[in-house]
mmCIF file of C-alpha atoms in Angstrom:
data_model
loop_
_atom_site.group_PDB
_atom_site.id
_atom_site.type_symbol
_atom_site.label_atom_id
_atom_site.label_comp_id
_atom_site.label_asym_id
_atom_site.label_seq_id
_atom_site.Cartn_x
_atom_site.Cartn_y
_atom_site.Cartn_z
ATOM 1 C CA UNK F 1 0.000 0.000 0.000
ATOM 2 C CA UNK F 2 1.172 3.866 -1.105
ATOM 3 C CA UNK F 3 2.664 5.588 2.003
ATOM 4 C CA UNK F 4 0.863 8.729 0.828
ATOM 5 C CA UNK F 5 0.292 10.405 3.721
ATOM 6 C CA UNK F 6 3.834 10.594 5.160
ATOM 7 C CA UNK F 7 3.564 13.890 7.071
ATOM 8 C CA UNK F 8 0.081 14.194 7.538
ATOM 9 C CA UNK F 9 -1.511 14.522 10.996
ATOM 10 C CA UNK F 10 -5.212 13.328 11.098
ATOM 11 C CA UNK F 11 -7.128 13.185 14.155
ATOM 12 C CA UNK F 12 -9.976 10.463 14.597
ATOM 13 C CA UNK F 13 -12.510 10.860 17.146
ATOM 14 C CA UNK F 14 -14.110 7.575 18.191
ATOM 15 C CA UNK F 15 -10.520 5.848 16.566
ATOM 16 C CA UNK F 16 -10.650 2.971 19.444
ATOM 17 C CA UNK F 17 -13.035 1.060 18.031
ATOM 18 C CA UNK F 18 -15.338 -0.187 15.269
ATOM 19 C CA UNK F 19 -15.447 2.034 12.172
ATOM 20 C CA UNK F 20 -12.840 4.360 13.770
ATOM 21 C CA UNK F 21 -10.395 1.621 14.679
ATOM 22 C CA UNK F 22 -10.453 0.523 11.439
ATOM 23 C CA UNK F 23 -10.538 3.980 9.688
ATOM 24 C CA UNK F 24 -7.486 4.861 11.801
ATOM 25 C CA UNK F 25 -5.778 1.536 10.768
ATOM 26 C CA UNK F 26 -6.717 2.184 7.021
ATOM 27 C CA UNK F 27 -4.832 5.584 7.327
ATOM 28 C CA UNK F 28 -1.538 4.520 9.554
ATOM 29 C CA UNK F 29 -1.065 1.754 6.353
ATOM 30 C CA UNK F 30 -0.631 5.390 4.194
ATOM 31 C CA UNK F 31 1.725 6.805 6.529
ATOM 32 C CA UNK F 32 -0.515 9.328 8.393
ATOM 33 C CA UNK F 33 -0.124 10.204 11.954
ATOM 34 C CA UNK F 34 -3.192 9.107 13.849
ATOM 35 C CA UNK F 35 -4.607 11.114 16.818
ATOM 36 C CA UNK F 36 -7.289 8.653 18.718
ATOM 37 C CA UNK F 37 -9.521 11.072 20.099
ATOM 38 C CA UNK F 38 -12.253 8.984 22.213
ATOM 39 C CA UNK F 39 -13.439 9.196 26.092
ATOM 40 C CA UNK F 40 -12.226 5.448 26.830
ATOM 41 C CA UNK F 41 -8.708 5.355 27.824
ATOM 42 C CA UNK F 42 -8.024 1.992 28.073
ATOM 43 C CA UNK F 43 -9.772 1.220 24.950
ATOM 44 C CA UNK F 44 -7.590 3.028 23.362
ATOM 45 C CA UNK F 45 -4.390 2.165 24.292
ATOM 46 C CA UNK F 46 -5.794 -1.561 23.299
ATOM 47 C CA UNK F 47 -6.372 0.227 19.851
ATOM 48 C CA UNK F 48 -3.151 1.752 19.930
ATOM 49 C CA UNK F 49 -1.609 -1.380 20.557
ATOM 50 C CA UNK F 50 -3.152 -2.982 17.789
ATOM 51 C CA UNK F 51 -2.036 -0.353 15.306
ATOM 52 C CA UNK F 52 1.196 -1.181 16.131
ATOM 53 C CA UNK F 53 1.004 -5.158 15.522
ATOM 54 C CA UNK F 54 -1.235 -4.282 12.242
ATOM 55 C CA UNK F 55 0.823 -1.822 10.787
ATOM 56 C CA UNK F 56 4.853 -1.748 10.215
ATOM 57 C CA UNK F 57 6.839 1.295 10.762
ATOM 58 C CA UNK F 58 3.842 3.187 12.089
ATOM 59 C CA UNK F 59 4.302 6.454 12.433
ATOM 60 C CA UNK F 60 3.616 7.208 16.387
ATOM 61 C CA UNK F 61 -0.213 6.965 17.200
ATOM 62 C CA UNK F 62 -1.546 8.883 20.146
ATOM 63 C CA UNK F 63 -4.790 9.647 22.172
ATOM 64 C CA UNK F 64 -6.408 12.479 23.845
ATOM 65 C CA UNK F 65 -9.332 12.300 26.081
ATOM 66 C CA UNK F 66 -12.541 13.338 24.418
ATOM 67 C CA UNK F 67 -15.988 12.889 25.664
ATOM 68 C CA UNK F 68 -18.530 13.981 23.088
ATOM 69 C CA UNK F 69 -21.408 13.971 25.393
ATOM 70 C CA UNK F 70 -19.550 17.020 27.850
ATOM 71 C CA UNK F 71 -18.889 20.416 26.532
ATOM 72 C CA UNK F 72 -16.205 20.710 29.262
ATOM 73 C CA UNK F 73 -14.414 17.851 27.889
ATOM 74 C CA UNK F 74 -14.722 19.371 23.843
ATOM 75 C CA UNK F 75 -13.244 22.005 25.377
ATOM 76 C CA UNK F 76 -10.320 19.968 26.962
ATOM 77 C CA UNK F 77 -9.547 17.764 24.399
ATOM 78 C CA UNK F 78 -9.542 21.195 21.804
ATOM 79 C CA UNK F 79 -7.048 22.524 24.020
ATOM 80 C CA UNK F 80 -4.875 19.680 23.560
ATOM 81 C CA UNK F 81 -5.634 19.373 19.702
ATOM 82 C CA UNK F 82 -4.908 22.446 18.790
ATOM 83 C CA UNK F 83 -1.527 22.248 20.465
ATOM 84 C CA UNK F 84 -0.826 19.685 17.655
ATOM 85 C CA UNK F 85 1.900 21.102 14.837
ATOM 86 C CA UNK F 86 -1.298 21.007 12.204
ATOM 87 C CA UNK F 87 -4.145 19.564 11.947
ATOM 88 C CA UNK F 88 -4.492 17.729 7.955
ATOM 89 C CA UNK F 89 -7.784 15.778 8.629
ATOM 90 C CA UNK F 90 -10.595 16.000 11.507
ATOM 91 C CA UNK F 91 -12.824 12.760 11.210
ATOM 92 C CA UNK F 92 -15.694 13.454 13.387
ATOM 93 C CA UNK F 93 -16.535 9.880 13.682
ATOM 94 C CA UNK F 94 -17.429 9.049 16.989
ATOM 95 C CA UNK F 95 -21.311 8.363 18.373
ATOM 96 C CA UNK F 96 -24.078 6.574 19.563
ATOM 97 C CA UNK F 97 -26.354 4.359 18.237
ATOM 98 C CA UNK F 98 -29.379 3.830 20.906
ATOM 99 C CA UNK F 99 -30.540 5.621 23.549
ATOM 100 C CA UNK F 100 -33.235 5.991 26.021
ATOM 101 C CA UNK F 101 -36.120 8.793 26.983
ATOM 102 C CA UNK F 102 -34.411 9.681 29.794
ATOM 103 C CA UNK F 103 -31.181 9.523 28.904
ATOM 104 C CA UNK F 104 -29.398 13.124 28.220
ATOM 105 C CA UNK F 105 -25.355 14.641 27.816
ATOM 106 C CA UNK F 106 -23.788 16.033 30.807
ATOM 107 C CA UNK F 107 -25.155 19.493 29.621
ATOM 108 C CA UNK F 108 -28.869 17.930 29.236
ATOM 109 C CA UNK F 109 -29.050 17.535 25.718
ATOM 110 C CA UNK F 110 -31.063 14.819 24.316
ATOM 111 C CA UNK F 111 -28.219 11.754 24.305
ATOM 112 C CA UNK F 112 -27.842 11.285 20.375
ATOM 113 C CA UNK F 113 -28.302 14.407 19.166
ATOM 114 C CA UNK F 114 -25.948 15.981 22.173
ATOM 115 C CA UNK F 115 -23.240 13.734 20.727
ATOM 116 C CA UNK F 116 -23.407 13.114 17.634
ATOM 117 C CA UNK F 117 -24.416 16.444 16.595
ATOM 118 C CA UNK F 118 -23.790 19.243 19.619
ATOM 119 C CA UNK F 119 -20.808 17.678 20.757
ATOM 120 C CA UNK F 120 -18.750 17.708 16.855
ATOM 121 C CA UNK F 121 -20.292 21.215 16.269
ATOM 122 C CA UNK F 122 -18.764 22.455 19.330
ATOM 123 C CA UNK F 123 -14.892 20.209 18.703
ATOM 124 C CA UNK F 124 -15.750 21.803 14.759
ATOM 125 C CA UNK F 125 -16.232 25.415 15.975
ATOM 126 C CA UNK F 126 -13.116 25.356 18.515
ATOM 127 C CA UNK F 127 -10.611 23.395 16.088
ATOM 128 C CA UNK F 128 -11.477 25.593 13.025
ATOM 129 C CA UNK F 129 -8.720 28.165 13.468
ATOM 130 C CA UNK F 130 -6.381 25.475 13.166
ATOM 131 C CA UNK F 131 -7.983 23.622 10.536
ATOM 132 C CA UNK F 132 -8.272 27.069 8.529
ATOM 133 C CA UNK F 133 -4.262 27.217 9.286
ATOM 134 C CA UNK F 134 -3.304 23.967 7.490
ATOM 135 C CA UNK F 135 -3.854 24.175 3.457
ATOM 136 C CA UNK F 136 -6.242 21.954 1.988
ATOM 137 C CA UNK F 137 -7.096 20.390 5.386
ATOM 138 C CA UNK F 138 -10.628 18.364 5.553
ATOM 139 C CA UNK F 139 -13.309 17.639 7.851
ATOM 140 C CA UNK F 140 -15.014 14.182 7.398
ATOM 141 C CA UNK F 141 -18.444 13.661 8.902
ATOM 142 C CA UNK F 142 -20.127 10.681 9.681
ATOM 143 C CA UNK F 143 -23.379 10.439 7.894
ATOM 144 C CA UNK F 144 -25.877 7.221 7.365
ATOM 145 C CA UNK F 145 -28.958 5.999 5.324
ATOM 146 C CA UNK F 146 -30.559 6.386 7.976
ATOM 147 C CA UNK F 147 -30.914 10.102 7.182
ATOM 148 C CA UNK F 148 -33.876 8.916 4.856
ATOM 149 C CA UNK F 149 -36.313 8.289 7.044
ATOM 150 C CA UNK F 150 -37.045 11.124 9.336
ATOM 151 C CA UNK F 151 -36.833 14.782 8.432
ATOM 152 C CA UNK F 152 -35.104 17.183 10.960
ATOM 153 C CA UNK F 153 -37.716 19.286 12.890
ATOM 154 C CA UNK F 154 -35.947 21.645 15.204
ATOM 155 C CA UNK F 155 -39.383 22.335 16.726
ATOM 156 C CA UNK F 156 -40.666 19.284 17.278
ATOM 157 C CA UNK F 157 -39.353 17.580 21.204
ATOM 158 C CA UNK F 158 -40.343 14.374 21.500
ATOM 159 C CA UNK F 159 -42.132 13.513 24.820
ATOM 160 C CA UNK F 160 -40.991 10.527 26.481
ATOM 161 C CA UNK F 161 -44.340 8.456 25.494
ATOM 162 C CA UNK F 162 -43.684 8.911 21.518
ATOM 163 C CA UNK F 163 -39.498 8.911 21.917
ATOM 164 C CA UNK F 164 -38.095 6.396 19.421
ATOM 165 C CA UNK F 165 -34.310 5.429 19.389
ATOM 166 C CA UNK F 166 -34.230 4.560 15.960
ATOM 167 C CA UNK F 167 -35.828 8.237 15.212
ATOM 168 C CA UNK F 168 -33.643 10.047 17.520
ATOM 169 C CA UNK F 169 -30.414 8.770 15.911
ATOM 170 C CA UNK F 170 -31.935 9.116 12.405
ATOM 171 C CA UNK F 171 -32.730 12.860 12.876
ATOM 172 C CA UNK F 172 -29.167 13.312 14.663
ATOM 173 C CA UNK F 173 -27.293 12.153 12.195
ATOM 174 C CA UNK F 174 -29.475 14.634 9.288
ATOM 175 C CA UNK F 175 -28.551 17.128 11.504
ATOM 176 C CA UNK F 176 -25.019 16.151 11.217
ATOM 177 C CA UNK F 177 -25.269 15.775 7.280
ATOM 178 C CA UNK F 178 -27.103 19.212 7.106
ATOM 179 C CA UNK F 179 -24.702 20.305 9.026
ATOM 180 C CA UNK F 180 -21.426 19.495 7.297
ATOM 181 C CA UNK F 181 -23.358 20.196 3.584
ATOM 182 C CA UNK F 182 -24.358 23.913 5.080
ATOM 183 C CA UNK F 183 -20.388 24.334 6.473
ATOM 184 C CA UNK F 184 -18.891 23.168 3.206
ATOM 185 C CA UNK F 185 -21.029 25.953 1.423
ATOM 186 C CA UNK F 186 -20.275 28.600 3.762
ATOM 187 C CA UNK F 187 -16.483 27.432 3.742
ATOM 188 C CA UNK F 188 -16.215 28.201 -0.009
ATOM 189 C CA UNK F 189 -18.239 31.389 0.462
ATOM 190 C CA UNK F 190 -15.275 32.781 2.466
ATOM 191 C CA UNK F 191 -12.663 31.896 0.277
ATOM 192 C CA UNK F 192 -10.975 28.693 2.273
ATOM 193 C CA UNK F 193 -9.797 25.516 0.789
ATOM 194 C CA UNK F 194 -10.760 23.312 3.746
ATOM 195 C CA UNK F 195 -13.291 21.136 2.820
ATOM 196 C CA UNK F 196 -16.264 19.089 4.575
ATOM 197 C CA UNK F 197 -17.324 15.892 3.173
ATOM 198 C CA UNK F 198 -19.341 13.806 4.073
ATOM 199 C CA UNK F 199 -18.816 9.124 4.413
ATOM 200 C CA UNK F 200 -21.220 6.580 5.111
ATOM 201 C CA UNK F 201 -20.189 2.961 6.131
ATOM 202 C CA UNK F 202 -23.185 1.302 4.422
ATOM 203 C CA UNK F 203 -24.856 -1.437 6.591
ATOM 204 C CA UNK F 204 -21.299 -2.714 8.365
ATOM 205 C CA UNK F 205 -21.509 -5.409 10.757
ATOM 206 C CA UNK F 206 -19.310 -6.921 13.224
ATOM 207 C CA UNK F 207 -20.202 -10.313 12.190
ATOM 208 C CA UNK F 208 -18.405 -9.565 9.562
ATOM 209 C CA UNK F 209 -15.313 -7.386 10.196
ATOM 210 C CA UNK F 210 -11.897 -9.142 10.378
ATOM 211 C CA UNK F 211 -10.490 -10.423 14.009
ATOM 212 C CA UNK F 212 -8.470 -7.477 16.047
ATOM 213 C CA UNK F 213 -7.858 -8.473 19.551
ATOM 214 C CA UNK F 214 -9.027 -5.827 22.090
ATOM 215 C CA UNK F 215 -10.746 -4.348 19.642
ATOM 216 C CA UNK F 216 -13.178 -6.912 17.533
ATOM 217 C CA UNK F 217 -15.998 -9.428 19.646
ATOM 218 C CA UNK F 218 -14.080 -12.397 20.265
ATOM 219 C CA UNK F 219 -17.335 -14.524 19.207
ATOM 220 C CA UNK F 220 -17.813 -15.493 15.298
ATOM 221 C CA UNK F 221 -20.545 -17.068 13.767
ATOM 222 C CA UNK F 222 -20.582 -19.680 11.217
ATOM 223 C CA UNK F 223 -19.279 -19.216 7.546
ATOM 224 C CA UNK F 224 -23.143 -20.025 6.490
ATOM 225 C CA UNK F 225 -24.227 -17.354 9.130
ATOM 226 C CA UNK F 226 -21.042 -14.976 6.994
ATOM 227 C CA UNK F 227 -22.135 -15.750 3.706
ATOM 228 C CA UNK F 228 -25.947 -14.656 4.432
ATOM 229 C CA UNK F 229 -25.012 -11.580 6.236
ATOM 230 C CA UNK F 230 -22.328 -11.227 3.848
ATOM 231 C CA UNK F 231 -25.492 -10.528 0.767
ATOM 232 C CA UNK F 232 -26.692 -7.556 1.860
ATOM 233 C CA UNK F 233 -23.897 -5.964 4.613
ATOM 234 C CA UNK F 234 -20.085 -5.826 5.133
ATOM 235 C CA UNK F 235 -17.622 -5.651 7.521
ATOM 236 C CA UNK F 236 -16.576 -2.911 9.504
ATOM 237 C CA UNK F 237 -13.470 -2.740 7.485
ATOM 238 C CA UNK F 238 -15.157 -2.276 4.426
ATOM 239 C CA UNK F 239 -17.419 0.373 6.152
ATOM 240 C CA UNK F 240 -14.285 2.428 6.786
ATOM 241 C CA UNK F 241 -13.345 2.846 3.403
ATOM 242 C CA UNK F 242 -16.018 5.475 2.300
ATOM 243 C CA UNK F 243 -14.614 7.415 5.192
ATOM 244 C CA UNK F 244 -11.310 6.820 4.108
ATOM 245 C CA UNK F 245 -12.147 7.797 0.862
ATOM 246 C CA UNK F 246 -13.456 11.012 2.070
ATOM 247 C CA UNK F 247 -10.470 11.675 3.990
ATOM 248 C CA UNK F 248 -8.228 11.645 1.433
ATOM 249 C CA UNK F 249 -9.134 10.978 -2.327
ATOM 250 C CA UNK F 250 -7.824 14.450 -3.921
ATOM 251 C CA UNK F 251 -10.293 14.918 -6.905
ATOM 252 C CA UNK F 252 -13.477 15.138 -4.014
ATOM 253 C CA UNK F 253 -14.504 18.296 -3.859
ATOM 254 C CA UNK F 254 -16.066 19.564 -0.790
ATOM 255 C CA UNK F 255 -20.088 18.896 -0.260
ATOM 256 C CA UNK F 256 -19.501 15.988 -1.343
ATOM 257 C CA UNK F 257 -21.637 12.593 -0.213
ATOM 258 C CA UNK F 258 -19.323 9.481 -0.289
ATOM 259 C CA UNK F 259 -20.953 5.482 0.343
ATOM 260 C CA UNK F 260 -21.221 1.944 -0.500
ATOM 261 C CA UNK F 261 -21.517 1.886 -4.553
ATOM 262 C CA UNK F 262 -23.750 -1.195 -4.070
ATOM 263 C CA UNK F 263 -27.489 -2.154 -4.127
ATOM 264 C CA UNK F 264 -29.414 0.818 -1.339
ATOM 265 C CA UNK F 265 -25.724 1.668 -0.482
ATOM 266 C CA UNK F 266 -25.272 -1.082 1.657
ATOM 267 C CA UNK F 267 -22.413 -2.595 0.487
ATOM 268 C CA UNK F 268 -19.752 -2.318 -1.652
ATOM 269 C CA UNK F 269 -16.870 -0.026 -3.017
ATOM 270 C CA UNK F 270 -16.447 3.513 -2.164
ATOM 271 C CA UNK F 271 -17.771 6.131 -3.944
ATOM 272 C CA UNK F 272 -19.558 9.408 -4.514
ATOM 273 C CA UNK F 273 -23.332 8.821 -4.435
ATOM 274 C CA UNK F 274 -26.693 11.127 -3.884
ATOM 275 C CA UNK F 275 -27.719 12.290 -0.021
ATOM 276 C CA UNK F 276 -31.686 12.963 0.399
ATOM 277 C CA UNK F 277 -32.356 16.679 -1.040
ATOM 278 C CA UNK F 278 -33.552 17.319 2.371
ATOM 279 C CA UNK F 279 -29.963 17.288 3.985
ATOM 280 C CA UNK F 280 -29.590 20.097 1.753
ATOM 281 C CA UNK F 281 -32.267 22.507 3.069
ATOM 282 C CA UNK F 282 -30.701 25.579 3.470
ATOM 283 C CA UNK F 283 -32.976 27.131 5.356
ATOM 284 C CA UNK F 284 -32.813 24.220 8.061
ATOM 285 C CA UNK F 285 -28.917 24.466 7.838
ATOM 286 C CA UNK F 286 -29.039 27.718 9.096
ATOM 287 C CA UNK F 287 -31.657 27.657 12.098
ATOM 288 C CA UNK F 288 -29.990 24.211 13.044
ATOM 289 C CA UNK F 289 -26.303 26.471 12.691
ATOM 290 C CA UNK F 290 -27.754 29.219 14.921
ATOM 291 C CA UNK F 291 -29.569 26.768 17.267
ATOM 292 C CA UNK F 292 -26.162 25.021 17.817
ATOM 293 C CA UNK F 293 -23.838 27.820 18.734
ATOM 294 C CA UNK F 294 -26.477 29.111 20.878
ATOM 295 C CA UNK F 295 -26.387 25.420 22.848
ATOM 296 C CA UNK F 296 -22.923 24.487 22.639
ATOM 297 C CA UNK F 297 -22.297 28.721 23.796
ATOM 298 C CA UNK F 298 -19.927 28.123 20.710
ATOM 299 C CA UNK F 299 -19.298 30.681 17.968
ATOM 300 C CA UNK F 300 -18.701 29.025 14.245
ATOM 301 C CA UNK F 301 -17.012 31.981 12.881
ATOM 302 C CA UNK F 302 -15.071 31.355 8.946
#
């Protein structure tokens, strides 16, 4: 594999495990210097150590405490980030998947969109200076199909009767899509060459995703059980390549929507493919921008 990105430094937040282990992985093999930005500590030193067994002549990997779900702890971990000698790449991977009614962020936001939304538009908002200081740097977002399903009222607050996980994490990630669409529009507006693209992992599966100890669930089901799953998902190491591909493919421009090239962008190779037209409200973006600095006490200035 091309050791293309000698010299770059690219930080990875949720790089300890699952898609972000493997993303991280994906981009030591180039060369790049990986920054493991995640709240587990331990977890990430297992990650760490597997980067070192899975790739040769690693360039150093390190880790900084970040907790999505406090604003305290954005704010620590940018403190340490931008300390960094550049920052090339910011993959704002990390998240949850499921939540509860009752369950909210240390700063009482509801728990998926305080993470997986707030909690990257505040990291964003504090790490753009530096991002803005390093040429053609990029921000990656995490994005899913999942952003199909539900459109993103700002208005409407679920009460704990109609609350819906599945809902809750398909509006939060639209609102990180919208998001990172509205920010890439604004960013060429003002005249930068940092650009925000967006990745989508497709239906990945851990069933499926190649053996890393400390990392991977030691159980495995049975090649029959692989070969089913295998029709209509992937592994979590396939699911890291659209974000890969985001992260450093030079002909994608920014606003760009990268997935799984195969049947409902499940599976498959990487490549550029359509988001919902909805994700591209502009008049959303910009109450969801406003609503967001105003929560996060933030200002996203370009």
């Amino acid at each position: 594999m091309s050791r293309d990105l000698i010299g770059r430094i690219i930080v990875v937040t949720g790089g300890n495990a699952g898609l972000g282990y493997f993303t991280a992985e994906q981009l030591a093999l180039r060369g790049a210097r990986v920054v493991i930005a995640s709240r587990n500590e331990a977890k990430a030193k297992l990650a760490i150590d597997s980067l070192h067994r899975e790739v040769e002549n690693i360039e150093p990997p390190s880790y900084v405490h970040l907790d999505l779900a406090d604003l305290a702890s954005v704010s620590r971990a940018s403190d340490e980030l931008v300390a960094l000698p550049s920052i090339d790449v910011l993959v704002a991977n990390a998240g949850i998947t499921e939540s509860t009614a009752d369950s909210t962020t240390v700063d009482g936001f509801e728990s998926m969109f305080g993470t997986n939304h707030l909690g990257h538009f505040a990291l964003i908002s504090q790490l753009m200076p530096s991002l803005l200081a390093t040429a053609d740097s990029r921000i990656v977002h995490l994005g899913s199909i999942s952003h199909r399903f539900y459109a993103l009222d700002l208005d409407e607050h679920d009460s704990p009767e109609r609350f819906r996980s599945f809902r809750s994490y398909s509006r939060s990630k639209l609102a990180v899509m919208t998001f990172a669409f509205e920010l890439d529009r604004r960013l060429r507006e003002a005249g930068h060459d940092t650009r925000s693209i967006v990745a989508h992992p497709g239906f990945a599966l851990d069933e499926l995703t190649p053996a890393r100890p400390g990392i991977t669930p030691d159980a495995r089901p049975g090649a029959a059980v692989r070969t089913l799953l295998g029709s209509f998902a992937q592994g979590k190491d396939a699911g890291a390549r659209p974000i890969v591909m985001a992260a450093t493919d030079e002909y994608l421009r920014g606003g760009e929507y990268v997935g799984p090239a195969g049947w409902q962008q499940l599976r498959g190779r990487p490549r550029v493919t359509a988001a919902k037209a909805w994700s591209r409200d502009r008049a959303v973006a910009a109450k969801l921008w406003h609503m967001s600095e105003n929560l996060t006490g933030t200002s996203l200035r370009l």
